[in-house]
């Protein structure tokens, strides 16, 4: 997309989506959620909490204890997932307790993939 050309949805439609995504992704926990969902497409909230807690503690050089996983689950449920849902990056099926990137706009998905590659080297 040519950044000098307005989108068909108006001049600020794409930039608003990207602004929201950049704000959301400045938080490491939310980035890690998106990285994991980029690989898996759909995962249970419990599984995402386990993986994100592991990645955060591995990065910080710590060991994941049960209370860390429990805290991460609560943090995801009450803070991070609602923010990602609010801006349209993640879908949360509350009945099944699953998360996915399915409704994520393509420019945002590309941004997440690039951030993941840059941050993780993969």
MMTF fields as JSON, N, C-alpha, C and O atoms, coordinates in Angstrom:
{
  "mmtfVersion": "1.0.0",
  "mmtfProducer": "UNKNOWN",
  "numBonds": 487,
  "numAtoms": 488,
  "numGroups": 122,
  "numChains": 1,
  "numModels": 1,
  "chainsPerModel": [1],
  "groupsPerChain": [122],
  "chainIdList": ["A"],
  "bondAtomList": [4, 2, 8, 6, 12, 10, 16, 14, 20, 18, 24, 22, 28, 26, 32, 30, 36, 34, 40, 38, 44, 42, 48, 46, 52, 50, 56, 54, 60, 58, 64, 62, 68, 66, 72, 70, 76, 74, 80, 78, 84, 82, 88, 86, 92, 90, 96, 94, 100, 98, 104, 102, 108, 106, 112, 110, 116, 114, 120, 118, 124, 122, 128, 126, 132, 130, 136, 134, 140, 138, 144, 142, 148, 146, 152, 150, 156, 154, 160, 158, 164, 162, 168, 166, 172, 170, 176, 174, 180, 178, 184, 182, 188, 186, 192, 190, 196, 194, 200, 198, 204, 202, 208, 206, 212, 210, 216, 214, 220, 218, 224, 222, 228, 226, 232, 230, 236, 234, 240, 238, 244, 242, 248, 246, 252, 250, 256, 254, 260, 258, 264, 262, 268, 266, 272, 270, 276, 274, 280, 278, 284, 282, 288, 286, 292, 290, 296, 294, 300, 298, 304, 302, 308, 306, 312, 310, 316, 314, 320, 318, 324, 322, 328, 326, 332, 330, 336, 334, 340, 338, 344, 342, 348, 346, 352, 350, 356, 354, 360, 358, 364, 362, 368, 366, 372, 370, 376, 374, 380, 378, 384, 382, 388, 386, 392, 390, 396, 394, 400, 398, 404, 402, 408, 406, 412, 410, 416, 414, 420, 418, 424, 422, 428, 426, 432, 430, 436, 434, 440, 438, 444, 442, 448, 446, 452, 450, 456, 454, 460, 458, 464, 462, 468, 466, 472, 470, 476, 474, 480, 478, 484, 482],
  "bondOrderList": [1, 1, 1, 1, 1, 1, 1, 1, 1, 1, 1, 1, 1, 1, 1, 1, 1, 1, 1, 1, 1, 1, 1, 1, 1, 1, 1, 1, 1, 1, 1, 1, 1, 1, 1, 1, 1, 1, 1, 1, 1, 1, 1, 1, 1, 1, 1, 1, 1, 1, 1, 1, 1, 1, 1, 1, 1, 1, 1, 1, 1, 1, 1, 1, 1, 1, 1, 1, 1, 1, 1, 1, 1, 1, 1, 1, 1, 1, 1, 1, 1, 1, 1, 1, 1, 1, 1, 1, 1, 1, 1, 1, 1, 1, 1, 1, 1, 1, 1, 1, 1, 1, 1, 1, 1, 1, 1, 1, 1, 1, 1, 1, 1, 1, 1, 1, 1, 1, 1, 1, 1],
  "groupList": [{"groupName": "UNK", "atomNameList": ["N", "CA", "C", "O"], "elementList": ["N", "C", "C", "O"], "formalChargeList": [0, 0, 0, 0], "bondAtomList": [1, 0, 2, 1, 3, 2], "bondOrderList": [1, 1, 2], "singleLetterCode": "X", "chemCompType": "L-PEPTIDE LINKING"}],
  "groupTypeList": [0, 0, 0, 0, 0, 0, 0, 0, 0, 0, 0, 0, 0, 0, 0, 0, 0, 0, 0, 0, 0, 0, 0, 0, 0, 0, 0, 0, 0, 0, 0, 0, 0, 0, 0, 0, 0, 0, 0, 0, 0, 0, 0, 0, 0, 0, 0, 0, 0, 0, 0, 0, 0, 0, 0, 0, 0, 0, 0, 0, 0, 0, 0, 0, 0, 0, 0, 0, 0, 0, 0, 0, 0, 0, 0, 0, 0, 0, 0, 0, 0, 0, 0, 0, 0, 0, 0, 0, 0, 0, 0, 0, 0, 0, 0, 0, 0, 0, 0, 0, 0, 0, 0, 0, 0, 0, 0, 0, 0, 0, 0, 0, 0, 0, 0, 0, 0, 0, 0, 0, 0, 0],
  "groupIdList": [1, 2, 3, 4, 5, 6, 7, 8, 9, 10, 11, 12, 13, 14, 15, 16, 17, 18, 19, 20, 21, 22, 23, 24, 25, 26, 27, 28, 29, 30, 31, 32, 33, 34, 35, 36, 37, 38, 39, 40, 41, 42, 43, 44, 45, 46, 47, 48, 49, 50, 51, 52, 53, 54, 55, 56, 57, 58, 59, 60, 61, 62, 63, 64, 65, 66, 67, 68, 69, 70, 71, 72, 73, 74, 75, 76, 77, 78, 79, 80, 81, 82, 83, 84, 85, 86, 87, 88, 89, 90, 91, 92, 93, 94, 95, 96, 97, 98, 99, 100, 101, 102, 103, 104, 105, 106, 107, 108, 109, 110, 111, 112, 113, 114, 115, 116, 117, 118, 119, 120, 121, 122],
  "secStructList": [7, 7, 6, 6, 1, 7, 5, 6, 6, 5, 6, 6, 2, 2, 2, 2, 2, 2, 2, 2, 2, 2, 2, 2, 2, 6, 1, 2, 2, 2, 2, 2, 2, 2, 2, 2, 2, 2, 2, 2, 1, 3, 3, 3, 2, 2, 2, 2, 2, 2, 2, 2, 2, 2, 2, 2, 2, 2, 2, 2, 6, 7, 7, 7, 7, 2, 2, 2, 2, 2, 2, 2, 2, 2, 2, 0, 0, 0, 0, 0, 2, 2, 2, 2, 2, 2, 6, 6, 1, 7, 3, 3, 3, 6, 6, 6, 6, 3, 3, 3, 7, 6, 6, 7, 7, 2, 2, 2, 2, 2, 2, 2, 2, 2, 2, 2, 2, 2, 2, 2, 7, 7],
  "xCoordList": [0.837, 0.0, 0.879, 1.854, 0.54, 1.256, 0.789, -0.383, 1.67, 1.253, 0.75, 0.079, 1.065, 0.6, -0.813, -1.441, -1.32, -2.658, -3.64, -3.366, -4.8, -5.789, -6.407, -6.526, -6.8, -7.45, -8.872, -9.373, -9.525, -10.899, -11.858, -13.001, -11.414, -12.254, -12.072, -12.618, -11.331, -11.082, -9.604, -8.858, -9.179, -7.752, -7.124, -5.918, -7.885, -7.293, -7.651, -7.219, -8.422, -8.884, -7.717, -7.66, -6.791, -5.665, -4.703, -4.174, -4.476, -3.537, -4.099, -3.327, -5.407, -6.003, -5.813, -5.506, -5.993, -5.803, -4.354, -4.079, -3.437, -2.017, -1.612, -0.812, -2.153, -1.858, -2.276, -1.517, -3.485, -3.969, -3.08, -2.766, -2.678, -1.826, -0.464, 0.038, 0.135, 1.425, 1.31, 2.186, 0.247, 0.049, -0.11, 0.458, -0.87, -1.078, 0.215, 0.517, 0.977, 2.18, 3.385, 4.44, 3.239, 4.357, 4.503, 5.529, 3.468, 3.515, 4.019, 3.471, 5.041, 5.666, 4.687, 4.7, 3.845, 2.884, 1.946, 1.684, 1.437, 0.528, 1.252, 0.671, 2.511, 3.281, 3.423, 3.23, 3.756, 3.939, 2.647, 2.683, 1.518, 0.22, 0.057, -0.305, 0.323, 0.171, 1.167, 0.813, 2.398, 3.388, 2.919, 2.997, 2.434, 1.986, 0.783, 0.708, -0.155, -1.341, -1.006, -1.708, 0.033, 0.477, 0.913, 0.673, 1.549, 1.981, 0.823, 0.727, -0.045, -1.069, -2.448, -3.285, -2.707, -4.021, -5.043, -5.65, -5.247, -6.201, -5.569, -4.904, -5.787, -5.274, -6.152, -6.818, -6.141, -6.911, -6.221, -5.006, -7.012, -6.465, -5.46, -4.442, -5.742, -4.847, -3.503, -2.448, -3.549, -2.318, -1.513, -0.289, -2.195, -1.513, -0.858, 0.274, -1.557, -0.994, 0.265, 1.252, 0.238, 1.41, 2.606, 3.716, 2.361, 3.444, 3.99, 5.204, 3.109, 3.553, 4.327, 5.368, 3.834, 4.563, 5.951, 6.933, 6.033, 7.327, 8.268, 9.443, 7.756, 8.6, 9.082, 10.25, 8.198, 8.584, 9.64, 10.641, 9.435, 10.394, 11.696, 12.755, 11.645, 12.869, 13.681, 14.905, 12.998, 13.651, 14.284, 15.379, 13.578, 14.07, 15.028, 15.592, 15.215, 16.122, 15.543, 16.289, 14.227, 13.589, 12.964, 12.958, 12.44, 11.743, 10.257, 9.859, 9.445, 7.996, 7.458, 7.555, 6.899, 6.262, 4.757, 4.271, 4.003, 2.542, 1.863, 0.931, 2.306, 1.68, 1.972, 1.17, 3.099, 3.412, 2.437, 1.923, 2.188, 1.252, -0.153, -0.873, -0.537, -1.856, -2.005, -3.042, -0.955, -0.969, -1.059, -1.791, -0.318, -0.34, -1.731, -2.218, -2.359, -3.715, -4.665, -5.427, -4.613, -5.484, -5.189, -6.107, -3.923, -3.509, -3.992, -4.451, -3.884, -4.375, -5.886, -6.4, -6.582, -8.038, -8.606, -9.576, -8.023, -8.603, -7.98, -8.592, -6.779, -6.1, -5.732, -6.207, -4.894, -4.299, -5.256, -5.334, -5.971, -6.904, -8.004, -8.297, -8.63, -9.648, -9.106, -9.811, -7.865, -7.263, -7.074, -7.383, -6.571, -6.368, -7.692, -7.779, -8.709, -10.044, -10.627, -11.209, -10.465, -11.006, -10.524, -11.283, -9.272, -8.733, -8.823, -8.393, -9.381, -9.619, -8.452, -8.444, -7.46, -6.324, -6.567, -6.033, -7.368, -7.597, -9.091, -9.819, -9.523, -10.904, -10.868, -10.081, -11.726, -11.806, -13.17, -14.193, -13.18, -14.417, -14.535, -13.875, -15.378, -15.473, -16.063, -15.703, -16.956, -17.537, -16.501, -16.44, -15.694, -14.663, -13.348, -12.438, -13.246, -12.018, -10.839, -9.76, -11.064, -10.001, -9.729, -10.575, -8.533, -8.101, -7.648, -7.139, -7.839, -7.337, -7.041, -7.533, -6.236, -5.935, -6.839, -6.628, -7.811, -8.633, -9.115, -8.97, -9.683, -10.189, -9.119, -9.431, -7.894, -6.8, -6.607, -6.429, -6.639, -6.402, -5.004, -4.056, -4.888, -3.641, -2.437, -1.365, -2.565, -1.393, -0.934, 0.259, -1.872, -1.524, -0.86, 0.126, -1.395, -0.793, 0.65, 1.54, 0.883, 2.241, 3.146, 4.306, 2.61, 3.384, 3.763, 4.894, 2.821, 3.099, 4.183, 5.096, 4.081, 5.073, 6.461, 7.454, 6.529, 7.826, 8.389, 9.589, 7.523, 7.971, 8.486, 9.505, 7.786, 8.187, 9.554, 10.44, 9.72, 11.0, 12.129, 13.231, 11.86, 12.88, 13.229, 14.4, 12.202, 12.422, 12.965, 13.773, 12.529, 12.928, 14.014, 14.637, 14.236, 15.226, 14.755, 15.556, 13.432, 12.918, 11.894, 11.362],
  "yCoordList": [-1.177, 0.0, 1.235, 1.31, 2.195, 3.451, 4.337, 4.71, 4.689, 5.453, 6.85, 7.477, 7.351, 8.676, 8.651, 9.7, 7.466, 7.328, 6.965, 6.057, 7.665, 7.306, 5.957, 5.585, 5.226, 3.94, 4.18, 5.302, 3.108, 3.226, 3.48, 3.877, 3.258, 3.483, 4.873, 5.168, 5.716, 7.06, 7.24, 6.265, 8.481, 8.749, 8.233, 7.99, 8.057, 7.66, 6.25, 5.819, 5.513, 4.193, 3.25, 2.632, 3.127, 2.218, 2.726, 1.937, 4.031, 4.554, 4.404, 4.184, 4.514, 4.303, 2.864, 2.621, 1.912, 0.493, 0.251, -0.42, 0.786, 0.601, 1.317, 0.786, 2.514, 3.219, 2.378, 2.232, 1.83, 0.97, -0.251, -0.646, -0.844, -2.033, -1.696, -2.442, -0.582, -0.191, 0.052, -0.357, 0.708, 0.949, -0.361, -0.524, -1.283, -2.575, -3.37, -4.001, -3.342, -4.17, -3.589, -4.221, -2.41, -1.891, -2.655, -2.555, -3.418, -4.238, -5.64, -6.294, -6.09, -7.39, -8.552, -9.46, -8.541, -9.633, -9.723, -10.818, -8.593, -8.611, -9.042, -9.736, -8.647, -9.117, -10.623, -11.295, -11.161, -12.603, -13.36, -14.428, -12.827, -13.45, -13.516, -14.556, -12.41, -12.362, -13.281, -13.933, -13.343, -14.227, -15.678, -16.413, -16.075, -17.456, -17.74, -18.797, -16.8, -17.008, -16.949, -17.546, -16.252, -16.225, -17.623, -18.033, -18.349, -19.724, -20.71, -21.595, -20.564, -21.561, -21.229, -22.124, -19.986, -19.496, -19.484, -18.446, -20.625, -20.702, -21.491, -22.503, -21.016, -21.713, -21.37, -20.336, -22.254, -21.975, -20.857, -20.674, -20.131, -19.066, -19.632, -19.002, -20.803, -21.461, -21.783, -21.57, -22.295, -22.621, -21.361, -21.356, -20.302, -19.036, -18.509, -18.026, -18.597, -18.139, -18.922, -18.339, -20.227, -21.063, -20.653, -20.473, -20.512, -20.193, -18.791, -18.602, -17.816, -16.436, -16.338, -15.684, -16.972, -16.961, -17.565, -17.039, -18.661, -19.292, -18.389, -18.271, -17.749, -16.86, -15.672, -15.292, -15.086, -13.919, -14.309, -13.609, -15.407, -15.811, -16.321, -16.173, -16.909, -17.333, -16.104, -16.092, -15.084, -13.838, -13.157, -12.601, -13.209, -12.579, -13.473, -13.051, -14.719, -15.64, -16.317, -16.86, -16.29, -16.886, -18.232, -18.709, -18.827, -20.103, -19.834, -19.044, -20.494, -20.305, -21.163, -22.39, -20.508, -21.196, -21.139, -20.295, -22.029, -22.059, -20.708, -20.374, -19.935, -18.635, -17.662, -16.765, -17.827, -16.985, -17.277, -16.358, -18.538, -18.944, -18.456, -17.976, -18.579, -18.145, -16.623, -16.128, -15.902, -14.443, -14.067, -13.147, -14.773, -14.491, -14.734, -13.938, -15.821, -16.136, -14.994, -14.52, -14.562, -13.473, -12.17, -11.447, -11.88, -10.674, -10.694, -9.679, -11.851, -11.982, -11.786, -11.026, -12.472, -12.448, -11.062, -10.659, -10.337, -9.064, -7.817, -6.75, -7.937, -6.752, -6.879, -6.104, -7.847, -7.903, -8.389, -7.78, -9.462, -9.971, -8.95, -8.716, -8.327, -7.32, -6.179, -5.674, -5.779, -4.712, -5.184, -4.452, -6.398, -6.937, -7.167, -6.985, -7.56, -7.743, -6.386, -6.244, -5.404, -4.062, -3.451, -2.772, -3.692, -3.102, -4.038, -3.685, -5.232, -6.13, -7.001, -7.53, -7.164, -8.018, -9.475, -10.383, -9.691, -11.037, -11.248, -10.334, -12.453, -12.858, -13.764, -14.709, -13.478, -14.299, -14.968, -14.302, -16.282, -17.058, -17.409, -18.327, -16.673, -16.833, -18.181, -18.719, -18.727, -20.028, -21.134, -21.998, -21.109, -22.143, -21.768, -22.591, -20.522, -19.99, -20.126, -20.579, -19.723, -19.768, -18.378, -17.486, -18.222, -16.983, -17.294, -18.38, -16.324, -16.483, -15.12, -14.099, -15.108, -13.894, -13.77, -12.875, -14.615, -14.667, -13.323, -13.073, -12.436, -11.192, -10.124, -8.999, -10.463, -9.503, -8.998, -9.805, -7.67, -7.127, -7.504, -7.586, -7.727, -8.189, -7.279, -7.801, -5.941, -5.116, -5.311, -5.232, -5.561, -5.786, -7.152, -7.285, -8.157, -9.499, -9.432, -10.051, -8.686, -8.525, -7.83, -8.208, -6.812, -6.093, -7.023, -6.984, -7.855, -8.807, -9.796, -10.105, -10.284, -11.234, -10.592, -11.228, -9.353, -8.667, -8.406, -8.561, -8.01, -7.777, -9.072, -9.077, -10.158, -11.471, -11.85, -12.267, -11.707, -12.047, -11.18, -11.673, -9.92, -9.008, -9.315, -9.314, -9.577, -9.78, -11.172, -11.326, -12.169, -13.541, -14.089, -15.107, -13.419, -13.894, -15.06, -15.723, -15.319, -16.443, -15.99, -16.807],
  "zCoordList": [0.0, 0.0, 0.0, 0.748, -0.829, -0.887, 0.272, 0.306, 1.231, 2.39, 2.052, 2.872, 0.848, 0.476, -0.086, -0.231, -0.404, -0.949, 0.156, 0.94, 0.24, 1.245, 0.919, -0.248, 1.956, 1.736, 1.274, 1.332, 0.81, 0.347, 1.508, 1.282, 2.741, 3.91, 4.495, 5.558, 3.837, 4.34, 4.601, 4.684, 4.731, 4.861, 6.145, 6.167, 7.207, 8.475, 8.906, 9.976, 8.118, 8.539, 8.802, 9.865, 7.864, 8.038, 9.108, 9.891, 9.147, 10.14, 11.549, 12.483, 11.739, 13.062, 13.523, 14.69, 12.618, 12.941, 13.328, 14.323, 12.559, 12.853, 14.141, 14.913, 14.385, 15.632, 16.836, 17.794, 16.779, 17.866, 18.04, 19.163, 16.925, 16.994, 17.601, 18.442, 17.184, 17.751, 19.256, 20.018, 19.682, 21.109, 21.873, 22.953, 21.325, 21.985, 22.043, 23.056, 20.962, 20.876, 21.612, 21.667, 22.169, 22.954, 24.275, 24.949, 24.636, 25.836, 25.485, 24.597, 26.169, 25.875, 26.004, 25.173, 27.022, 27.203, 26.013, 25.516, 25.55, 24.394, 23.132, 22.298, 22.973, 21.817, 21.864, 20.851, 23.024, 23.148, 22.862, 22.252, 23.292, 22.969, 21.459, 20.909, 20.801, 19.34, 18.638, 17.656, 19.122, 18.515, 18.58, 17.596, 19.748, 19.912, 19.017, 18.391, 18.954, 18.118, 16.632, 15.816, 16.281, 14.888, 14.462, 13.327, 15.366, 15.083, 15.127, 14.277, 16.101, 16.385, 15.829, 15.709, 15.492, 15.05, 16.181, 16.444, 16.86, 17.967, 19.11, 18.887, 20.335, 21.513, 22.702, 22.727, 23.684, 24.9, 25.688, 25.603, 26.439, 27.274, 28.272, 28.558, 28.795, 29.736, 29.081, 29.678, 27.859, 27.136, 26.834, 26.968, 26.43, 26.152, 27.429, 27.39, 28.551, 29.828, 30.182, 30.63, 29.987, 30.269, 29.413, 29.915, 28.121, 27.185, 27.438, 27.497, 27.586, 27.813, 29.128, 29.182, 30.175, 31.45, 31.268, 31.791, 30.534, 30.278, 29.508, 29.854, 28.461, 27.653, 28.466, 28.378, 29.253, 30.051, 31.07, 31.221, 31.764, 32.788, 32.173, 32.783, 30.996, 30.308, 29.902, 30.025, 29.422, 29.025, 30.231, 30.142, 31.365, 32.59, 33.37, 34.379, 32.899, 33.554, 34.787, 35.603, 34.931, 36.106, 35.809, 34.674, 36.859, 36.759, 36.944, 37.8, 36.136, 36.225, 37.36, 37.331, 38.343, 39.457, 39.25, 38.497, 39.911, 39.709, 39.917, 39.185, 40.888, 41.114, 39.969, 39.705, 39.294, 38.131, 37.0, 36.364, 36.753, 35.712, 36.045, 35.169, 37.303, 37.751, 37.602, 37.16, 37.976, 37.818, 36.338, 35.971, 35.497, 34.063, 33.476, 32.673, 33.874, 33.409, 33.771, 32.928, 35.012, 35.474, 34.738, 34.349, 34.551, 33.834, 32.381, 31.857, 31.745, 30.375, 30.33, 29.51, 31.211, 31.211, 31.473, 30.83, 32.398, 32.821, 32.197, 32.214, 31.652, 31.123, 29.647, 28.816, 29.327, 27.999, 26.908, 25.84, 27.162, 26.148, 25.852, 24.68, 26.867, 26.541, 25.671, 24.798, 25.91, 25.089, 23.653, 22.712, 23.48, 22.133, 21.416, 20.201, 22.147, 21.568, 21.167, 20.092, 22.034, 21.802, 20.489, 19.797, 20.155, 18.929, 17.73, 16.632, 17.934, 16.814, 16.402, 15.29, 17.274, 16.935, 17.308, 16.672, 18.334, 18.853, 19.057, 19.444, 18.792, 19.086, 20.302, 20.354, 21.29, 22.5, 22.536, 22.691, 22.395, 22.529, 24.013, 24.5, 24.714, 26.165, 26.571, 27.618, 25.766, 26.101, 26.024, 26.9, 24.988, 24.809, 25.463, 25.556, 25.919, 26.507, 25.556, 25.941, 24.293, 23.292, 22.742, 22.8, 22.21, 21.571, 20.156, 19.879, 19.26, 17.897, 17.29, 17.77, 16.234, 15.478, 14.257, 13.439, 14.111, 12.904, 12.382, 11.185, 13.209, 12.647, 12.436, 12.043, 12.689, 12.613, 11.176, 10.264, 10.962, 9.613, 9.104, 9.885, 7.82, 7.22, 7.522, 7.828, 7.451, 7.785, 9.236, 9.53, 10.123, 11.523, 11.68, 12.405, 11.009, 11.048, 10.542, 11.125, 9.464, 8.937, 9.952, 10.12, 10.628, 11.625, 12.783, 13.266, 13.226, 14.301, 13.855, 14.621, 12.63, 12.115, 12.061, 12.415, 11.625, 11.564, 12.952, 13.181, 13.874, 15.254, 15.865, 16.557, 15.612, 16.129, 15.573, 16.32, 14.28, 13.644, 14.207, 14.449, 14.41, 14.929, 16.376, 16.756, 17.183, 18.618, 18.941, 19.857, 18.202, 18.517, 17.596, 17.898, 16.483, 15.537, 14.701, 14.043, 14.723, 13.924, 12.918, 12.167]
}
